[in-house]
mmCIF file of C-alpha atoms in Angstrom:
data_model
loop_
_atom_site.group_PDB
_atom_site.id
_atom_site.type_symbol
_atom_site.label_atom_id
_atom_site.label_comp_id
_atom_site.label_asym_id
_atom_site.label_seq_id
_atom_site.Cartn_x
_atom_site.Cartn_y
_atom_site.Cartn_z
ATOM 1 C CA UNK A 19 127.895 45.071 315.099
ATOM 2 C CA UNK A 20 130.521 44.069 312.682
ATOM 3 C CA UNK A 21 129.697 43.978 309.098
ATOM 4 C CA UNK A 22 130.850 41.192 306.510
ATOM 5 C CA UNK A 23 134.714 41.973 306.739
ATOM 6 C CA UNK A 24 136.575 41.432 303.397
ATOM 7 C CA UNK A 25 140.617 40.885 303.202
ATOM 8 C CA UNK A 26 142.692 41.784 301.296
ATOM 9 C CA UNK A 27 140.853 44.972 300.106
ATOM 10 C CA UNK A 28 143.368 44.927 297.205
ATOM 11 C CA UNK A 29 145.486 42.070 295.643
ATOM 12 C CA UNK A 30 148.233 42.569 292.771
ATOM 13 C CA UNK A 31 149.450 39.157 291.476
ATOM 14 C CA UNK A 32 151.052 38.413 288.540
ATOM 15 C CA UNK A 33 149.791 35.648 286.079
ATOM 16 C CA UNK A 34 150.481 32.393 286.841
ATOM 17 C CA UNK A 35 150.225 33.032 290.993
ATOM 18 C CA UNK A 36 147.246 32.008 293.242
ATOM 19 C CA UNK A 37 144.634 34.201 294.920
ATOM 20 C CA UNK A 38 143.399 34.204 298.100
ATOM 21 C CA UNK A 39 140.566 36.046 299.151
ATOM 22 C CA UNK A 40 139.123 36.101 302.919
ATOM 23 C CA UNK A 41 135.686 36.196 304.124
ATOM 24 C CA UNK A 42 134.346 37.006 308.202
ATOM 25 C CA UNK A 43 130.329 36.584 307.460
ATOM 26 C CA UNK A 44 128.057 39.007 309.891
ATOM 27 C CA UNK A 45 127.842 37.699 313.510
ATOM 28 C CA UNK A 46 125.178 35.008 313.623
ATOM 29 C CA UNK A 47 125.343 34.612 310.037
ATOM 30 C CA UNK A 48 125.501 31.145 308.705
ATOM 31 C CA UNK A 49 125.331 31.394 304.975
ATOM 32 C CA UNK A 50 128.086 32.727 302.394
ATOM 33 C CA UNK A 51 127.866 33.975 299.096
ATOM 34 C CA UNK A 52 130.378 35.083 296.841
ATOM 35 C CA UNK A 53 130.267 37.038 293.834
ATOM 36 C CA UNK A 54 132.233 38.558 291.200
ATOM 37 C CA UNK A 55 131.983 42.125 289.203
ATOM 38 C CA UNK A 56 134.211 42.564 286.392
ATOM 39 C CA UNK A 57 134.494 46.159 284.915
ATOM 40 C CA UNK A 58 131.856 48.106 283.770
ATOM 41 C CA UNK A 59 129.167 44.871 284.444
ATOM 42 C CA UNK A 60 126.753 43.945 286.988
ATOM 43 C CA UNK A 61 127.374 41.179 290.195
ATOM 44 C CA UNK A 62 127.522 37.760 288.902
ATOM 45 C CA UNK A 63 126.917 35.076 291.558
ATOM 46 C CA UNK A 64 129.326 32.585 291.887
ATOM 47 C CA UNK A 65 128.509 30.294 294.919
ATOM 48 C CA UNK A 66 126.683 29.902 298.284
ATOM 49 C CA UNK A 67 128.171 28.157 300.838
ATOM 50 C CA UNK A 68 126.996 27.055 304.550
ATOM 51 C CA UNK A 69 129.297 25.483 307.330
ATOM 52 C CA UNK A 70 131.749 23.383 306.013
ATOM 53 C CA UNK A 71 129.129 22.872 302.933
ATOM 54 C CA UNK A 72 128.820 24.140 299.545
ATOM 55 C CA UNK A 73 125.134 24.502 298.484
ATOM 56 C CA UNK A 74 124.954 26.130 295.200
ATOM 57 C CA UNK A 75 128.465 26.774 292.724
ATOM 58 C CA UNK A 76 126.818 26.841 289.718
ATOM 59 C CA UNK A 77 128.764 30.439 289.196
ATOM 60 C CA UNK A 78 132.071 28.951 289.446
ATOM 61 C CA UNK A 79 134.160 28.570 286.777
ATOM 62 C CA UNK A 80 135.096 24.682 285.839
ATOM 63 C CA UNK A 81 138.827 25.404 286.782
ATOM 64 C CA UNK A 82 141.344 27.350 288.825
ATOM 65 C CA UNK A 83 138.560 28.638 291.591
ATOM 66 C CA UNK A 84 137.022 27.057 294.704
ATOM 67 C CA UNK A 85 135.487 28.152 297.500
ATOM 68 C CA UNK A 86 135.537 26.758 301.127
ATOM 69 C CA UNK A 87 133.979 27.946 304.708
ATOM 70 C CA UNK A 88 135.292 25.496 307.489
ATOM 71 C CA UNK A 89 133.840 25.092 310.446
ATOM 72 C CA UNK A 90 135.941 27.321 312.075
ATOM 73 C CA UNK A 91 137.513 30.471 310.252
ATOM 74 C CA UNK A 92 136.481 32.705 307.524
ATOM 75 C CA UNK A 93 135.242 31.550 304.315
ATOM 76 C CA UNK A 94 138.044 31.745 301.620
ATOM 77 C CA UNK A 95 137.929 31.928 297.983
ATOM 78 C CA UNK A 96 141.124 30.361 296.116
ATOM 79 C CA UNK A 97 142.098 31.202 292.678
ATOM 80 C CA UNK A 98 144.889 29.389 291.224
ATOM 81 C CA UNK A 99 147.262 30.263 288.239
ATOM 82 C CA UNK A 100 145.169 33.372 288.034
ATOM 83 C CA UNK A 101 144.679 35.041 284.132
ATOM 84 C CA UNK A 102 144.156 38.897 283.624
ATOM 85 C CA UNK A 103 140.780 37.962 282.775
ATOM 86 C CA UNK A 104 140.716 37.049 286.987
ATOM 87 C CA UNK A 105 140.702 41.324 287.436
ATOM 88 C CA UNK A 106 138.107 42.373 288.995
ATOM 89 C CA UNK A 107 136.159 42.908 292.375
ATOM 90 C CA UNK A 108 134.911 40.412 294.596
ATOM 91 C CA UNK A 109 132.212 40.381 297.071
ATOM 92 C CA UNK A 110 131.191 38.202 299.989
ATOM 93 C CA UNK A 111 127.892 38.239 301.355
ATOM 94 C CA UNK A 112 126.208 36.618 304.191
ATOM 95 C CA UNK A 113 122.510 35.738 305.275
ATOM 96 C CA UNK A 114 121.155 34.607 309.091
ATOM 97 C CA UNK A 115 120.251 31.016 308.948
ATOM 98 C CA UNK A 116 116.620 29.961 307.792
ATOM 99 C CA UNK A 117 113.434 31.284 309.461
ATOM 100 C CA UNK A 118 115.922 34.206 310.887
ATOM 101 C CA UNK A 119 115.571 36.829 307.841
ATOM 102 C CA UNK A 120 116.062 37.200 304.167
ATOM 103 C CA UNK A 121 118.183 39.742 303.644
ATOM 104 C CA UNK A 122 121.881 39.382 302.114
ATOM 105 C CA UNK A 123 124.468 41.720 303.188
ATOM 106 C CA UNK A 124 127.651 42.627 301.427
ATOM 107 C CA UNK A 125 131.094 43.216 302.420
ATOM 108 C CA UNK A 126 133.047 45.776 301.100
ATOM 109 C CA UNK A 127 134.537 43.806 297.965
ATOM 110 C CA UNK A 128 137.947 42.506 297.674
ATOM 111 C CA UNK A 129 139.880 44.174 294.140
ATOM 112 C CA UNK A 130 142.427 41.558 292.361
ATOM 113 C CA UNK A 131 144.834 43.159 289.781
ATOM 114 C CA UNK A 132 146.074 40.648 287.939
ATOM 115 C CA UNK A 133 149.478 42.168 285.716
ATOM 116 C CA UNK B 31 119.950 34.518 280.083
ATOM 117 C CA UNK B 32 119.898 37.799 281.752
ATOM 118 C CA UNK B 33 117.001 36.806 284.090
ATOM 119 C CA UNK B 34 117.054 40.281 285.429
ATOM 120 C CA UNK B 35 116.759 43.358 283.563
ATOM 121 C CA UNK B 36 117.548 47.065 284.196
ATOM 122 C CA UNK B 37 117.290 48.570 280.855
ATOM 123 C CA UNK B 38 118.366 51.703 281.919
ATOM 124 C CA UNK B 39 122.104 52.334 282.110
ATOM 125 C CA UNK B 40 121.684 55.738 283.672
ATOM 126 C CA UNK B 41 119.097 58.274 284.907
ATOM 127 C CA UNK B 42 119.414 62.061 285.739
ATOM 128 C CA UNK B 43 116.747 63.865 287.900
ATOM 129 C CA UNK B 44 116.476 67.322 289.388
ATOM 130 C CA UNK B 45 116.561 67.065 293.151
ATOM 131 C CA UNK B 46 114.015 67.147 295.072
ATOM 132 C CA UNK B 47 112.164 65.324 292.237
ATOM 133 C CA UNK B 48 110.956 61.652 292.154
ATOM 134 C CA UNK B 49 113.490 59.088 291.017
ATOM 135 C CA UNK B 50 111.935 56.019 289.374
ATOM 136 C CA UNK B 51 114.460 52.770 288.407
ATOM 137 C CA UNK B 52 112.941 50.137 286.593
ATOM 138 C CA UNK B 53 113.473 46.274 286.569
ATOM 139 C CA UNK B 54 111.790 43.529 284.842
ATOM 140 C CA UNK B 55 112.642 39.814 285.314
ATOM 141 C CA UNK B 56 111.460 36.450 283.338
ATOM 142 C CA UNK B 57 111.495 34.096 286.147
ATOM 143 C CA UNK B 58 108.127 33.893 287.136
ATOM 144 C CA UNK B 59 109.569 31.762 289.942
ATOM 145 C CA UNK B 60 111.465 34.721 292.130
ATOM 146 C CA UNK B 61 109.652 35.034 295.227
ATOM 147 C CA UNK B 62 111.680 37.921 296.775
ATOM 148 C CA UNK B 63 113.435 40.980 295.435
ATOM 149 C CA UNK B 64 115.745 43.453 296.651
ATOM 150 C CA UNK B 65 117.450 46.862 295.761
ATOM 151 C CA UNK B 66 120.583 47.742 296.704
ATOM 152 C CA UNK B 67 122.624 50.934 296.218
ATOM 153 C CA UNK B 68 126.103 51.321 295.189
ATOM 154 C CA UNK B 69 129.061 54.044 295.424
ATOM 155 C CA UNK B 70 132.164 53.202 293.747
ATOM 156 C CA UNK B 71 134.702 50.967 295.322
ATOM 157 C CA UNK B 72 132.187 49.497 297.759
ATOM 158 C CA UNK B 73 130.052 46.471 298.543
ATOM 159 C CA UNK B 74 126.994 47.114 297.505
ATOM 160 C CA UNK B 75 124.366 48.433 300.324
ATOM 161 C CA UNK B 76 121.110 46.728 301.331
ATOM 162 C CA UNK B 77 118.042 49.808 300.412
ATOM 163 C CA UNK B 78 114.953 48.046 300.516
ATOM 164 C CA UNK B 79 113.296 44.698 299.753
ATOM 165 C CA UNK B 80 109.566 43.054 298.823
ATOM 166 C CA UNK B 81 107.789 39.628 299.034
ATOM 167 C CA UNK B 82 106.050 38.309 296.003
ATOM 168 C CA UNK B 83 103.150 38.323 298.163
ATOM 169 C CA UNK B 84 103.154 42.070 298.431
ATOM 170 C CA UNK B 85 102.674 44.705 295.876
ATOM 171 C CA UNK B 86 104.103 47.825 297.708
ATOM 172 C CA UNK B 87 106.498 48.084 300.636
ATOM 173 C CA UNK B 88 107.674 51.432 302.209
ATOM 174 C CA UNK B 89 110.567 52.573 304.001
ATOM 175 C CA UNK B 90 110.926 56.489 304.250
ATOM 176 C CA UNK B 91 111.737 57.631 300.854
ATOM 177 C CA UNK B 92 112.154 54.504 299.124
ATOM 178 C CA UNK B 93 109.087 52.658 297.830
ATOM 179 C CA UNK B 94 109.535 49.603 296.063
ATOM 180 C CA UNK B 95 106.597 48.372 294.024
ATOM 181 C CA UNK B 96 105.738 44.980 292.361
ATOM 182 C CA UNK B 97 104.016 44.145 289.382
ATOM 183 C CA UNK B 98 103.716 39.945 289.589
ATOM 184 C CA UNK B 99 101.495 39.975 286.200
ATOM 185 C CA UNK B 100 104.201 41.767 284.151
ATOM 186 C CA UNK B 101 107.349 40.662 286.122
ATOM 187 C CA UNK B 102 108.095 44.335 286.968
ATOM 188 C CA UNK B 103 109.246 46.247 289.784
ATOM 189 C CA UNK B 104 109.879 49.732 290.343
ATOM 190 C CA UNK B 105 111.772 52.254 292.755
ATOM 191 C CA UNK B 106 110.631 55.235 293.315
ATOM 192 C CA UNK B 107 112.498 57.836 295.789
ATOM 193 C CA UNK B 108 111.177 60.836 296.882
ATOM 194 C CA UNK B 109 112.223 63.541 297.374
ATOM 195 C CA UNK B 110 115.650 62.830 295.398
ATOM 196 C CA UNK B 111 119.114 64.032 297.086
ATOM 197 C CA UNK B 112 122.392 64.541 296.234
ATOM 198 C CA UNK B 113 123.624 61.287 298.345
ATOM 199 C CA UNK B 114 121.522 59.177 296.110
ATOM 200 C CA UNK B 115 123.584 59.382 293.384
ATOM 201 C CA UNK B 116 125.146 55.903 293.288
ATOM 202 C CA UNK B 117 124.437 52.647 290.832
ATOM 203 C CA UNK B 118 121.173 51.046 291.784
ATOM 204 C CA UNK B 119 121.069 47.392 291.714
ATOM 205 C CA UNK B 120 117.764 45.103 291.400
ATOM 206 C CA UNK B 121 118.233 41.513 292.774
ATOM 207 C CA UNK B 122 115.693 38.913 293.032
ATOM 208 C CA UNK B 123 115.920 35.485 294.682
ATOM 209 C CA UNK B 124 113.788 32.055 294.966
ATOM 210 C CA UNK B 125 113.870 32.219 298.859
ATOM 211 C CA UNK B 126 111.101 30.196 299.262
ATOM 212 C CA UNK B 127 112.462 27.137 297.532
ATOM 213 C CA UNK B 128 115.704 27.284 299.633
ATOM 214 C CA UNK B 129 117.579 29.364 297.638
ATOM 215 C CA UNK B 130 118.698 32.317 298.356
ATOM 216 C CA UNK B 131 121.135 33.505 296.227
ATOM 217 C CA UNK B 132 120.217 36.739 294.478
ATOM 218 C CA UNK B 133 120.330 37.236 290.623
ATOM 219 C CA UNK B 134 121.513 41.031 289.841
ATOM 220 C CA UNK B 135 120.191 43.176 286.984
ATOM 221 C CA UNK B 136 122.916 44.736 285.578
ATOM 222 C CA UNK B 137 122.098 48.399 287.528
ATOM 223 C CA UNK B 138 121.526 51.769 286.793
ATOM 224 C CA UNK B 139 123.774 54.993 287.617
ATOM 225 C CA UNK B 140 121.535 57.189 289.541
ATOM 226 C CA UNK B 141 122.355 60.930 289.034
ATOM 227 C CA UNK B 142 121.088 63.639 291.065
ATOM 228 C CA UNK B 143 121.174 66.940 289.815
ATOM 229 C CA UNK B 144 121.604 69.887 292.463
#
């Protein structure tokens, strides 16, 4: 069984260019989370997302980030005229849909280097 | 608000001794917590999990216990190996009221001493 598949594993952009990071949940997963480590501190959530739905973004910051995961296709998260304060690792997670289990599982995390 | 708490940075044991991380949380609401293990450069891995409705749940050497009345839980491993040196995470969620996203203490660097 395939894992939750991350891609890019690394992304250099400058400032000022967008960001966009890829998501494949689990097979027969149905939820999405995202969330964000910067250096040296823990995971900070930063939204949960089902088919073509967002459920919880309360992690998001106001500007320059969303999050999507269409009906078909991975879920993507966007960052636009990213900041060097945008460097760090992100991590997609997915969950089975309700009454199916309760764990999360991680992918591998996605490293942006903004210079 | 730092809901969850791992007030240890870092922890050194002998190995084939016990290894105990500690968490505490404030939101007496979490119904369902989690540990997960970390090496550098990776996602973080799924170890073990527990219900609010239990108090201890085993899985080989990892033994997660909960403390509801003091909004503590504990890992213990045993016996302790070199491979367990990683950054432990404690997450807790409010899975019973829909909600499933996990809240992360801010971990602790496991080190295993040969």
């Amino acid at each position: 069984n395939a894992g939750v598949m991350q891609n890019p594993r690394h992304l250099v952009r400058r400032r000022g260019q967008e960001a966009r990071l890829r998501c494949s949940p689990m097979k027969g997963h149905s939820h999405v989370y995202w969330y964000r480590q910067l250096p040296e501190e823990g995971l900070k959530f930063m939204v949960y997302l089902q088919k073509e739905n967002i459920i919880d973004e309360s992690g998001m910051p106001k500007e320059r980030f969303s999050a999507e995961f269409p009906k078909e296709g991975p879920s993507i998260l966007r960052i636009q005229q990213v900041v060097r304060g945008d460097s760090a690792a992100y991590f997609c997670a997915s969950s089975p849909p309700a009454g199916q289990g309760n764990t999360i599982y991680f992918g591998e995390g996605s490293w942006l280097t903004v210079v | 608000d730092q809901q969850v708490k791992q007030n240890s940075p870092s922890l050194s044991v002998q190995e084939g001794r016990i290894s105990i991380l500690n968490c505490d949380y404030t939101n007496s609401m979490f119904d369902y917590f989690l540990w997960y293990k970390k090496y550098p450069a990776e996602g973080p891995t799924f170890l073990i999990s527990i219900s609010s409705i239990k108090d201890k749940n085993e899985d080989g050497r990892f033994t997660v216990f909960l403390n509801k009345s003091a909004k503590h839980l504990s890992l213990h491993i045993v016996p302790s190996q070199p491979g367990d040196s990683a950054v432990y995470f404690c997450a807790a969620s409010l899975f019973n009221f829909g909600n499933e996203k996990l809240t992360f203490g801010t971990g602790t660097r496991l080190t295993i001493i040969p």
